[in-house]
Short mmCIF file of C-alpha atoms in Angstrom, two decimals:
data_model
loop_
_atom_site.label_atom_id
_atom_site.label_comp_id
_atom_site.label_asym_id
_atom_site.label_seq_id
_atom_site.Cartn_x
_atom_site.Cartn_y
_atom_site.Cartn_z
CA MET A 1 87.15 130.14 88.87
CA GLU A 2 86.06 126.61 89.51
CA HIS A 3 83.53 126.09 86.77
CA ALA A 4 83.48 127.39 83.24
CA LEU A 5 79.80 126.55 83.04
CA GLU A 6 77.23 125.86 85.74
CA ILE A 7 73.61 125.05 85.00
CA LYS A 8 71.12 124.58 87.82
CA ASN A 9 67.51 123.47 87.42
CA LEU A 10 67.23 124.94 83.95
CA THR A 11 63.69 124.67 82.65
CA LYS A 12 62.17 125.88 79.41
CA THR A 13 58.77 124.90 78.09
CA TYR A 14 57.69 125.15 74.47
CA SER A 15 54.33 123.97 73.18
CA ASP A 16 55.90 120.78 71.85
CA PHE A 17 58.91 120.31 74.10
CA LYS A 18 60.14 120.81 77.64
CA LEU A 19 63.66 121.10 78.92
CA ASP A 20 63.18 119.84 82.43
CA HIS A 21 65.33 120.83 85.41
CA VAL A 22 68.65 120.40 83.66
CA ASN A 23 71.76 120.43 85.84
CA MET A 24 75.40 120.21 84.79
CA GLU A 25 78.80 121.60 85.72
CA LEU A 26 81.80 121.96 83.45
CA PRO A 27 85.02 122.42 85.46
CA THR A 28 87.46 124.94 84.04
CA GLY A 29 90.12 123.34 81.85
CA CYS A 30 87.88 120.46 80.75
CA ILE A 31 85.81 119.44 77.76
CA MET A 32 82.18 118.44 78.22
CA GLY A 33 80.25 116.62 75.51
CA LEU A 34 76.49 117.03 75.35
CA ILE A 35 74.85 114.03 73.73
CA GLY A 36 71.30 112.99 72.94
CA GLU A 37 69.05 112.11 70.07
CA ASN A 38 67.46 114.72 67.77
CA GLY A 39 64.99 116.77 69.76
CA ALA A 40 66.52 115.84 73.10
CA GLY A 41 67.13 119.51 73.91
CA LYS A 42 70.82 119.98 73.11
CA SER A 43 70.39 123.05 70.91
CA THR A 44 67.78 124.47 73.28
CA THR A 45 70.26 124.15 76.14
CA ILE A 46 72.92 125.94 74.10
CA ARG A 47 70.48 128.69 73.11
CA LEU A 48 69.59 129.18 76.76
CA ILE A 49 73.26 129.30 77.78
CA LEU A 50 73.86 131.98 75.15
CA ASP A 51 70.73 133.92 76.16
CA LEU A 52 69.25 133.44 72.70
CA ALA A 53 66.12 132.21 74.43
CA LYS A 54 64.76 132.99 77.90
CA ALA A 55 64.57 130.22 80.46
CA ASP A 56 61.39 129.76 82.46
CA SER A 57 63.43 129.03 85.56
CA GLY A 58 66.86 127.95 86.67
CA GLU A 59 70.28 129.50 86.75
CA ILE A 60 73.14 129.56 84.27
CA LYS A 61 76.61 130.86 85.02
CA VAL A 62 79.14 131.19 82.23
CA LEU A 63 82.71 131.78 83.42
CA GLY A 64 81.22 132.60 86.79
CA GLU A 65 78.80 135.24 85.52
CA HIS A 66 75.25 135.45 84.26
CA LEU A 67 75.43 135.84 80.49
CA THR A 68 72.98 138.09 78.70
CA THR A 69 73.06 139.32 75.11
CA GLU A 70 74.34 142.63 76.50
CA SER A 71 77.28 141.10 78.45
CA ARG A 72 79.91 142.41 76.05
CA ALA A 73 83.01 141.85 78.18
CA LEU A 74 81.95 138.28 78.95
CA LYS A 75 81.16 137.56 75.31
CA GLU A 76 84.71 138.54 74.37
CA GLN A 77 85.71 135.38 76.25
CA ILE A 78 83.26 133.03 74.58
CA GLY A 79 83.81 131.49 71.16
CA VAL A 80 80.70 130.03 69.57
CA VAL A 81 80.45 127.67 66.63
CA MET A 82 76.94 126.81 65.51
CA ASP A 83 75.94 123.82 63.42
CA GLU A 84 76.33 125.88 60.27
CA CYS A 85 78.38 128.85 59.22
CA ASN A 86 76.35 131.95 60.01
CA PHE A 87 78.35 134.52 58.08
CA PRO A 88 76.40 136.29 55.34
CA GLU A 89 77.13 134.41 52.17
CA CYS A 90 78.66 137.13 50.01
CA LEU A 91 81.44 138.03 52.45
CA LYS A 92 85.07 137.13 51.86
CA LEU A 93 87.69 136.33 54.50
CA ARG A 94 89.28 139.78 54.43
CA GLU A 95 85.89 141.39 55.01
CA ILE A 96 85.03 138.97 57.81
CA GLY A 97 88.35 139.80 59.48
CA LYS A 98 87.71 143.52 59.14
CA MET A 99 84.18 143.20 60.49
CA MET A 100 85.33 141.11 63.45
CA GLN A 101 88.03 143.65 64.22
CA GLY A 102 85.23 146.12 64.84
CA CYS A 103 83.10 143.68 66.83
CA TYR A 104 85.69 142.26 69.25
CA LYS A 105 87.97 144.49 71.30
CA THR A 106 90.25 141.47 71.77
CA TRP A 107 90.28 140.50 68.09
CA ASN A 108 93.68 139.12 67.13
CA ALA A 109 94.14 139.76 63.42
CA ALA A 110 97.52 137.97 63.36
CA ARG A 111 95.98 134.87 64.94
CA PHE A 112 93.12 134.91 62.41
CA GLU A 113 95.66 135.22 59.61
CA GLU A 114 97.62 132.30 61.04
CA LEU A 115 94.50 130.12 61.33
CA LYS A 116 93.41 131.05 57.79
CA GLN A 117 96.76 129.76 56.55
CA LYS A 118 96.66 126.69 58.76
CA PHE A 119 93.16 125.74 57.59
CA CYS A 120 93.97 126.59 53.94
CA LEU A 121 90.90 128.84 53.71
CA PRO A 122 90.56 130.42 50.26
CA GLU A 123 91.07 134.18 50.41
CA GLY A 124 89.26 135.18 47.23
CA LYS A 125 86.08 133.13 47.60
CA CYS A 126 82.75 134.19 49.09
CA VAL A 127 81.48 132.18 52.05
CA LYS A 128 78.73 130.68 49.90
CA ASP A 129 81.37 129.01 47.72
CA PHE A 130 83.11 127.34 50.68
CA SER A 131 82.66 123.61 51.27
CA ARG A 132 80.99 122.63 54.54
CA GLY A 133 84.38 121.71 55.99
CA MET A 134 85.79 125.12 55.07
CA LYS A 135 82.78 126.88 56.55
CA MET A 136 83.18 125.07 59.85
CA LYS A 137 86.91 125.78 59.86
CA LEU A 138 86.14 129.45 59.25
CA SER A 139 83.73 129.51 62.19
CA ILE A 140 86.33 127.82 64.38
CA ALA A 141 89.06 130.21 63.20
CA VAL A 142 86.86 133.16 64.19
CA ALA A 143 86.04 131.58 67.57
CA LEU A 144 89.76 131.14 68.27
CA SER A 145 90.86 134.58 67.08
CA HIS A 146 89.73 136.53 70.10
CA ASP A 147 90.19 136.11 73.83
CA SER A 148 88.07 132.92 74.05
CA LYS A 149 88.22 131.06 77.32
CA LEU A 150 85.17 128.94 76.68
CA LEU A 151 84.24 127.41 73.35
CA ILE A 152 80.59 126.51 72.89
CA LEU A 153 80.09 124.25 69.90
CA ASP A 154 76.73 123.08 68.62
CA GLU A 155 77.15 120.14 66.25
CA ALA A 156 80.31 121.75 64.93
CA THR A 157 81.67 118.54 63.42
CA SER A 158 78.49 117.10 61.94
CA GLY A 159 78.49 116.55 58.20
CA LEU A 160 82.28 116.66 57.98
CA ASP A 161 84.47 113.88 56.64
CA PRO A 162 86.61 111.95 59.16
CA ILE A 163 89.86 113.67 58.12
CA VAL A 164 88.50 117.18 58.61
CA ARG A 165 86.85 116.09 61.86
CA ASP A 166 90.12 114.72 63.12
CA GLU A 167 91.89 117.98 62.25
CA ILE A 168 89.23 119.93 64.10
CA LEU A 169 89.43 117.69 67.16
CA ASP A 170 93.19 118.28 67.22
CA ILE A 171 92.53 122.02 67.22
CA PHE A 172 90.20 121.62 70.20
CA LEU A 173 92.79 119.55 72.05
CA ASP A 174 95.36 122.21 71.27
CA PHE A 175 93.03 124.92 72.61
CA ILE A 176 92.49 123.03 75.86
CA GLN A 177 96.24 122.91 76.57
CA ASP A 178 95.76 126.23 78.31
CA GLU A 179 94.27 125.28 81.68
CA SER A 180 92.04 128.33 81.75
CA HIS A 181 90.30 127.17 78.56
CA SER A 182 87.22 124.94 78.45
CA ILE A 183 84.97 123.47 75.76
CA PHE A 184 81.28 122.63 75.79
CA ILE A 185 80.40 120.63 72.69
CA SER A 186 77.20 118.99 71.52
CA SER A 187 77.47 116.33 68.87
CA HIS A 188 75.84 113.25 67.40
CA ILE A 189 79.23 111.82 66.58
CA LEU A 190 79.88 110.04 69.81
CA SER A 191 83.22 108.61 68.74
CA ASP A 192 84.52 112.20 68.44
CA LEU A 193 83.32 113.05 71.90
CA GLU A 194 84.80 109.86 73.30
CA LYS A 195 88.16 110.93 71.91
CA ILE A 196 88.29 114.39 73.43
CA CYS A 197 85.80 114.81 76.28
CA ASP A 198 86.48 114.71 79.99
CA TYR A 199 82.79 114.84 80.88
CA ILE A 200 79.68 113.54 79.13
CA THR A 201 76.16 114.82 79.71
CA PHE A 202 73.34 112.81 78.20
CA LEU A 203 70.02 114.52 77.53
CA HIS A 204 66.94 112.49 76.74
CA GLU A 205 63.51 114.03 76.15
CA GLY A 206 64.63 117.24 77.82
CA LYS A 207 66.02 115.59 80.95
CA VAL A 208 69.57 114.83 82.01
CA VAL A 209 70.03 111.06 82.16
CA PHE A 210 73.59 111.42 83.40
CA SER A 211 76.32 114.03 83.59
CA GLU A 212 79.54 112.35 84.58
CA GLU A 213 83.25 112.12 84.05
CA LYS A 214 83.91 110.06 80.93
CA THR A 215 86.41 107.68 82.53
CA GLU A 216 84.06 106.99 85.43
CA LEU A 217 81.22 106.44 83.01
CA LEU A 218 83.19 103.98 80.92
CA ASP A 219 84.33 102.21 84.09
CA LYS A 220 80.81 102.06 85.44
CA TYR A 221 79.24 99.93 82.69
CA VAL A 222 80.08 96.81 80.71
CA ILE A 223 78.40 95.01 77.87
CA VAL A 224 77.52 91.50 78.94
CA ARG A 225 77.00 88.86 76.25
CA CYS A 226 75.18 85.78 77.44
CA SER A 227 72.02 83.72 77.12
CA GLU A 228 68.66 85.03 78.25
CA GLN A 229 68.70 82.56 81.12
CA GLU A 230 72.12 83.76 82.31
CA LEU A 231 70.95 87.35 82.11
CA SER A 232 67.94 86.55 84.24
CA CYS A 233 70.35 85.52 87.00
CA LEU A 234 71.68 89.07 87.23
CA ASP A 235 70.24 91.60 89.62
CA PRO A 236 67.58 93.39 87.49
CA SER A 237 68.45 96.74 89.04
CA ALA A 238 71.99 96.39 87.63
CA VAL A 239 70.77 95.88 84.06
CA ILE A 240 70.31 99.19 82.28
CA GLY A 241 69.04 97.75 79.03
CA MET A 242 69.20 94.64 76.91
CA ARG A 243 68.75 93.51 73.37
CA LYS A 244 68.15 90.06 71.93
CA SER A 245 69.62 88.78 68.71
CA SER A 246 69.89 85.43 66.99
CA PHE A 247 73.32 85.06 68.62
CA GLY A 248 72.09 85.55 72.18
CA THR A 249 71.51 88.50 74.47
CA GLU A 250 73.52 91.63 75.03
CA ALA A 251 72.98 93.91 77.97
CA LEU A 252 74.45 97.04 79.47
CA VAL A 253 75.11 96.22 83.08
CA LEU A 254 76.73 97.99 86.00
CA ARG A 255 80.29 96.65 86.04
CA GLY A 256 80.47 95.98 89.76
CA ARG A 257 77.32 93.88 89.71
CA VAL A 258 78.39 91.28 87.14
CA PRO A 259 79.62 88.03 88.72
CA GLU A 260 82.71 86.22 87.48
CA GLY A 261 82.24 83.92 84.53
CA TYR A 262 80.24 86.29 82.32
CA ILE A 263 81.67 87.58 79.04
CA LYS A 264 82.22 91.30 79.56
CA ASP A 265 83.19 93.82 76.91
CA PRO A 266 83.95 97.47 77.49
CA ALA A 267 80.98 99.73 76.79
CA THR A 268 81.38 102.76 74.54
CA ILE A 269 79.56 106.05 75.07
CA GLU A 270 77.33 105.07 72.16
CA ASP A 271 76.45 101.75 73.87
CA ILE A 272 75.67 103.55 77.11
CA MET A 273 73.42 106.05 75.33
CA LEU A 274 71.64 103.46 73.20
CA TYR A 275 70.99 101.05 76.05
CA HIS A 276 69.65 103.84 78.22
CA VAL A 277 67.19 104.96 75.56
CA LYS A 278 66.54 102.41 72.85
CA HIS A 279 67.02 99.17 74.71
CA GLY A 280 66.13 100.44 78.15
CA GLY A 281 62.98 99.43 80.03
CA LYS A 282 63.47 95.81 78.99
CA ARG A 283 64.97 94.71 82.23
CA LEU A 284 64.44 91.12 83.16
CA MET B 1 77.77 149.23 64.93
CA MET B 2 79.72 150.50 61.96
CA SER B 3 81.12 146.97 61.55
CA LEU B 4 77.57 145.76 61.02
CA VAL B 5 76.90 148.49 58.47
CA TYR B 6 80.18 147.58 56.74
CA LYS B 7 79.10 143.92 56.73
CA ASP B 8 75.77 144.83 55.11
CA PHE B 9 77.37 146.92 52.38
CA MET B 10 79.97 144.26 51.61
CA ASN B 11 77.32 141.57 51.54
CA LEU B 12 75.10 143.64 49.24
CA ARG B 13 77.96 144.24 46.82
CA VAL B 14 76.66 141.81 44.19
CA GLN B 15 73.11 143.15 44.39
CA ALA B 16 74.47 146.69 44.30
CA LYS B 17 75.54 146.26 40.68
CA LEU B 18 71.98 145.41 39.70
CA TYR B 19 70.56 148.32 41.71
CA ALA B 20 73.12 150.68 40.17
CA LEU B 21 72.09 149.54 36.69
CA ILE B 22 68.38 150.08 37.42
CA ILE B 23 69.07 153.53 38.89
CA ALA B 24 71.25 154.44 35.90
CA VAL B 25 68.45 153.47 33.49
CA TRP B 26 65.85 155.47 35.46
CA THR B 27 68.21 158.43 35.68
CA VAL B 28 68.65 158.45 31.90
CA VAL B 29 64.88 158.07 31.33
CA ALA B 30 64.11 160.83 33.86
CA GLY B 31 66.76 163.06 32.24
CA MET B 32 65.34 162.51 28.75
CA GLU B 33 61.77 163.11 29.99
CA LYS B 34 62.96 166.13 31.98
CA ASN B 35 60.90 164.77 34.89
CA PRO B 36 63.03 163.65 37.85
CA SER B 37 60.17 163.12 40.31
CA PHE B 38 59.57 159.47 39.43
CA LEU B 39 63.28 158.75 39.92
CA GLY B 40 63.02 160.31 43.39
CA GLY B 41 60.20 157.93 44.25
CA VAL B 42 62.18 154.93 42.98
CA LEU B 43 65.23 155.97 45.00
CA SER B 44 63.29 156.41 48.22
CA ILE B 45 61.68 152.97 47.82
CA PHE B 46 65.12 151.48 47.10
CA SER B 47 66.40 152.66 50.48
CA ILE B 48 63.99 150.44 52.36
CA LEU B 49 64.08 147.63 49.78
CA ILE B 50 67.85 147.31 50.16
CA ALA B 51 67.55 147.34 53.96
CA ILE B 52 64.97 144.54 53.69
CA THR B 53 67.30 142.62 51.37
CA SER B 54 70.13 142.89 53.91
CA CYS B 55 67.75 141.58 56.61
CA ALA B 56 66.82 138.70 54.27
CA TYR B 57 70.49 137.80 53.79
CA ASP B 58 70.97 137.83 57.56
CA GLU B 59 67.92 135.62 58.06
CA ARG B 60 69.12 133.14 55.47
CA ALA B 61 72.54 132.85 57.08
CA GLY B 62 71.16 132.74 60.65
CA TRP B 63 73.39 135.76 61.25
CA ASP B 64 71.30 137.40 64.02
CA LYS B 65 71.51 134.35 66.23
CA TYR B 66 75.27 134.19 65.74
CA ALA B 67 75.82 137.94 66.07
CA LEU B 68 74.16 137.91 69.49
CA THR B 69 76.84 135.52 70.72
CA MET B 70 79.42 138.20 69.91
CA PRO B 71 79.93 141.43 71.87
CA ILE B 72 77.09 143.03 69.93
CA GLY B 73 73.84 144.14 71.55
CA LYS B 74 70.36 143.81 70.11
CA ARG B 75 70.16 147.61 69.87
CA GLU B 76 73.19 147.74 67.59
CA LEU B 77 71.74 145.05 65.34
CA VAL B 78 68.49 146.97 65.08
CA LEU B 79 70.05 150.42 64.65
CA SER B 80 72.42 149.21 61.95
CA LYS B 81 69.45 148.49 59.67
CA TYR B 82 68.13 152.03 60.12
CA VAL B 83 71.60 153.36 59.34
CA VAL B 84 71.84 151.20 56.19
CA SER B 85 68.44 152.41 55.05
CA PHE B 86 69.25 156.09 55.68
CA LEU B 87 72.70 155.88 54.07
CA ILE B 88 71.16 154.43 50.91
CA LEU B 89 68.45 157.08 51.04
CA GLY B 90 71.21 159.70 51.30
CA VAL B 91 73.07 158.31 48.29
CA GLY B 92 69.78 158.13 46.36
CA MET B 93 68.98 161.73 47.15
CA LEU B 94 72.46 162.76 45.98
CA VAL B 95 71.68 161.15 42.63
CA PHE B 96 68.30 162.93 42.63
CA THR B 97 69.99 166.25 43.44
CA GLY B 98 72.54 165.71 40.69
CA LEU B 99 69.83 165.11 38.11
CA ASN B 100 67.89 168.18 39.26
CA LEU B 101 71.02 170.31 38.99
CA TYR B 102 71.54 168.95 35.47
CA LEU B 103 67.92 169.70 34.56
CA GLN B 104 68.09 173.10 36.31
CA THR B 105 64.89 172.47 38.26
CA GLU B 106 63.41 175.49 39.97
CA PRO B 107 64.90 175.50 43.56
CA MET B 108 61.64 175.63 45.50
CA GLU B 109 60.16 172.84 43.39
CA PHE B 110 63.30 170.75 43.93
CA LEU B 111 63.29 171.34 47.69
CA GLY B 112 59.62 170.43 47.92
CA GLN B 113 60.19 167.22 45.96
CA ILE B 114 63.34 166.09 47.74
CA GLY B 115 61.60 166.70 51.07
CA ILE B 116 58.73 164.43 50.01
CA PHE B 117 61.09 161.68 48.84
CA VAL B 118 63.26 161.83 51.96
CA ALA B 119 60.09 161.69 54.06
CA LEU B 120 58.83 158.75 52.01
CA GLY B 121 62.05 156.80 52.67
CA LEU B 122 61.96 157.79 56.32
CA LEU B 123 58.31 156.77 56.72
CA ALA B 124 58.91 153.47 54.94
CA ALA B 125 61.76 152.68 57.37
CA ASP B 126 59.66 153.85 60.34
CA ILE B 127 56.85 151.49 59.45
CA VAL B 128 58.53 148.51 57.78
CA LEU B 129 61.56 147.91 60.01
CA PRO B 130 59.61 147.19 63.24
CA ILE B 131 57.44 144.77 61.22
CA ILE B 132 60.52 143.03 59.85
CA PHE B 133 62.05 142.73 63.29
CA ARG B 134 58.84 141.15 64.52
CA PHE B 135 57.69 139.01 61.60
CA GLY B 136 60.69 138.60 59.28
CA THR B 137 61.37 139.82 55.77
CA GLU B 138 58.60 138.04 53.85
CA LYS B 139 55.84 139.78 55.75
CA GLY B 140 57.90 142.97 55.77
CA ARG B 141 57.81 143.03 51.96
CA THR B 142 54.03 142.57 51.97
CA PHE B 143 53.63 145.49 54.36
CA LEU B 144 55.88 147.60 52.15
CA MET B 145 53.59 146.96 49.21
CA LEU B 146 50.60 147.91 51.35
CA ILE B 147 52.29 151.16 52.44
CA PHE B 148 52.56 152.28 48.84
CA LEU B 149 49.39 150.65 47.53
CA VAL B 150 46.87 151.73 50.17
CA PRO B 151 47.46 155.51 49.81
CA ALA B 152 47.44 155.17 46.01
CA VAL B 153 44.16 153.21 46.00
CA LEU B 154 42.63 155.55 48.58
CA GLY B 155 43.59 158.56 46.49
CA LEU B 156 42.08 156.94 43.42
CA VAL B 157 38.84 156.06 45.21
CA LEU B 158 38.49 159.49 46.81
CA GLY B 159 39.12 161.09 43.43
CA GLU B 160 36.39 158.98 41.84
CA LEU B 161 33.95 159.80 44.64
CA GLU B 162 34.46 163.53 44.01
CA LEU B 163 33.99 164.30 47.67
CA PRO B 164 33.94 167.99 48.55
CA LEU B 165 37.38 167.82 50.16
CA LYS B 166 39.09 171.11 49.49
CA VAL B 167 42.53 170.55 50.98
CA THR B 168 45.17 172.05 48.77
CA LEU B 169 48.78 171.74 49.79
CA THR B 170 51.86 172.98 48.00
CA GLU B 171 54.73 170.53 47.51
CA MET B 172 56.69 172.41 50.14
CA GLU B 173 53.86 172.21 52.71
CA LEU B 174 53.36 168.52 51.98
CA SER B 175 57.10 167.93 52.21
CA ILE B 176 57.41 169.70 55.58
CA GLY B 177 54.36 167.87 56.93
CA MET B 178 55.59 164.45 55.80
CA LEU B 179 59.11 165.09 57.06
CA GLY B 180 57.70 166.16 60.42
CA VAL B 181 55.65 162.97 60.71
CA GLY B 182 58.62 160.85 59.56
CA ILE B 183 60.99 162.41 62.09
CA LEU B 184 58.45 162.24 64.92
CA LEU B 185 57.74 158.59 64.17
CA LEU B 186 61.44 157.64 64.08
CA PRO B 187 62.04 157.34 67.86
CA LEU B 188 58.75 155.45 68.20
CA SER B 189 59.71 153.15 65.34
CA MET B 190 63.14 152.45 66.88
CA TRP B 191 61.60 151.83 70.28
CA MET B 192 59.15 149.38 68.72
CA SER B 193 61.95 147.67 66.78
CA PHE B 194 63.99 147.22 69.98
CA ARG B 195 60.97 145.75 71.73
CA MET B 196 60.04 143.49 68.80
CA TYR B 197 63.61 142.29 68.44
CA GLY B 198 64.00 141.83 72.18
CA ARG B 199 61.01 139.51 72.20
CA ARG B 200 62.35 137.35 69.44
CA ASP B 201 63.24 133.88 70.55
CA MET B 202 66.05 132.71 68.31
CA ARG B 203 64.30 129.38 68.04
CA SER B 204 62.74 130.75 64.86
CA ASN B 205 66.09 130.34 63.16
CA GLU B 206 66.23 126.79 64.38
CA ASN B 207 62.78 126.10 62.95
CA ARG B 208 64.19 127.09 59.60
CA LYS B 209 66.52 124.14 59.94
CA ASN B 210 63.82 121.90 61.40
CA SER B 211 65.65 121.03 64.58
CA ILE B 212 65.34 121.75 68.26
#
């Protein structure tokens, strides 16, 4: 299978929002980060992938198949972590394990036990008494304790401290060591995505601004620091966005279109996103 | 599906202690009064109340949205709530039977009463569960109150009006009639619940968290 996830012309209209002809492809064995501001359509995209909402048009293939809520065999191969822990609050780990044993044919009780130990999850506590970090670790432990080939994570690391986030990112990197495994992750924490992702898809107001390989993306742009006059000498079509400060002007510019002599700094994913949205449309 | 039923019972464990205490008090009162019929009514209402509570827990946790990402179908999620309701009704009726045995109630009277209470629990599930699957637990609770209030108020009003309605039914006839209606409505209720649930866009859970 070539792609773990393929989305073509996905469209969904709500009264207050439209996801507009979204396209993206996640090759098997890779991690794709979905970025965008609040309300950009990240969660809507994930809901549509998981068939939790019906698309108006477009096509989604998950592990080469069309996923519906009734695709049981396919869902055995998908691990999902939402932005909060969705286990009923009075359950304890032992009960969650027992319940999952009945839900997943491929449930691996030994693996769940191992992850419980690794994440130091408290055995005797109810879910409601877990910290946010513990809740997310529990969700991840469950997602990794069956035959998951694709992890779909919706803001799974938001609200966690940097140490826990780092631990979780390591787990994802460990998961991806198997070449048949893939991860699709949406997050606001762009530094996390920059660490682990192979591909970045940027959604803005329901539309894909770009969906590219991370290394190519980082190679494509630079931050140019110069005076306003110097910036005006650049080809306007190469300037994605700019911002003025008391120290001069900063702009996100296509790397290949910046002449010698300009001060160029590497652009981060966050720079690329911000200049496309917040400081875009101010081209000279 | 039994995993979902297991999940509901484990999750309701804390509440169960409170319910058990209330039932114990009513059982003692009914035993002392030598009148078990009120206890039967309480137990049949409990069956649907507890099912609604389990739906409310699921809603609060966003469980439905998550469960549908697992190898669980919408039908199983819906059916599990009927099973929870009927299992609790069954346990309640065992308590009711136990008290009647203790009080040595006349068999025909007991059978007539238990039939009415089983039918009441069945009818409550038939009517309330599709509403919950469509509108959520808050509105479901309101409808539950209406189900018990409207017949009571109607009965009161008709009694006051002294209309020449001469319909006299024995407990047994009423029980058979109600059970028949409850059983006939069950497939319709389940079908409606599947349809209502199928139409749900899980965005509603997202709205709870105020995000897209």
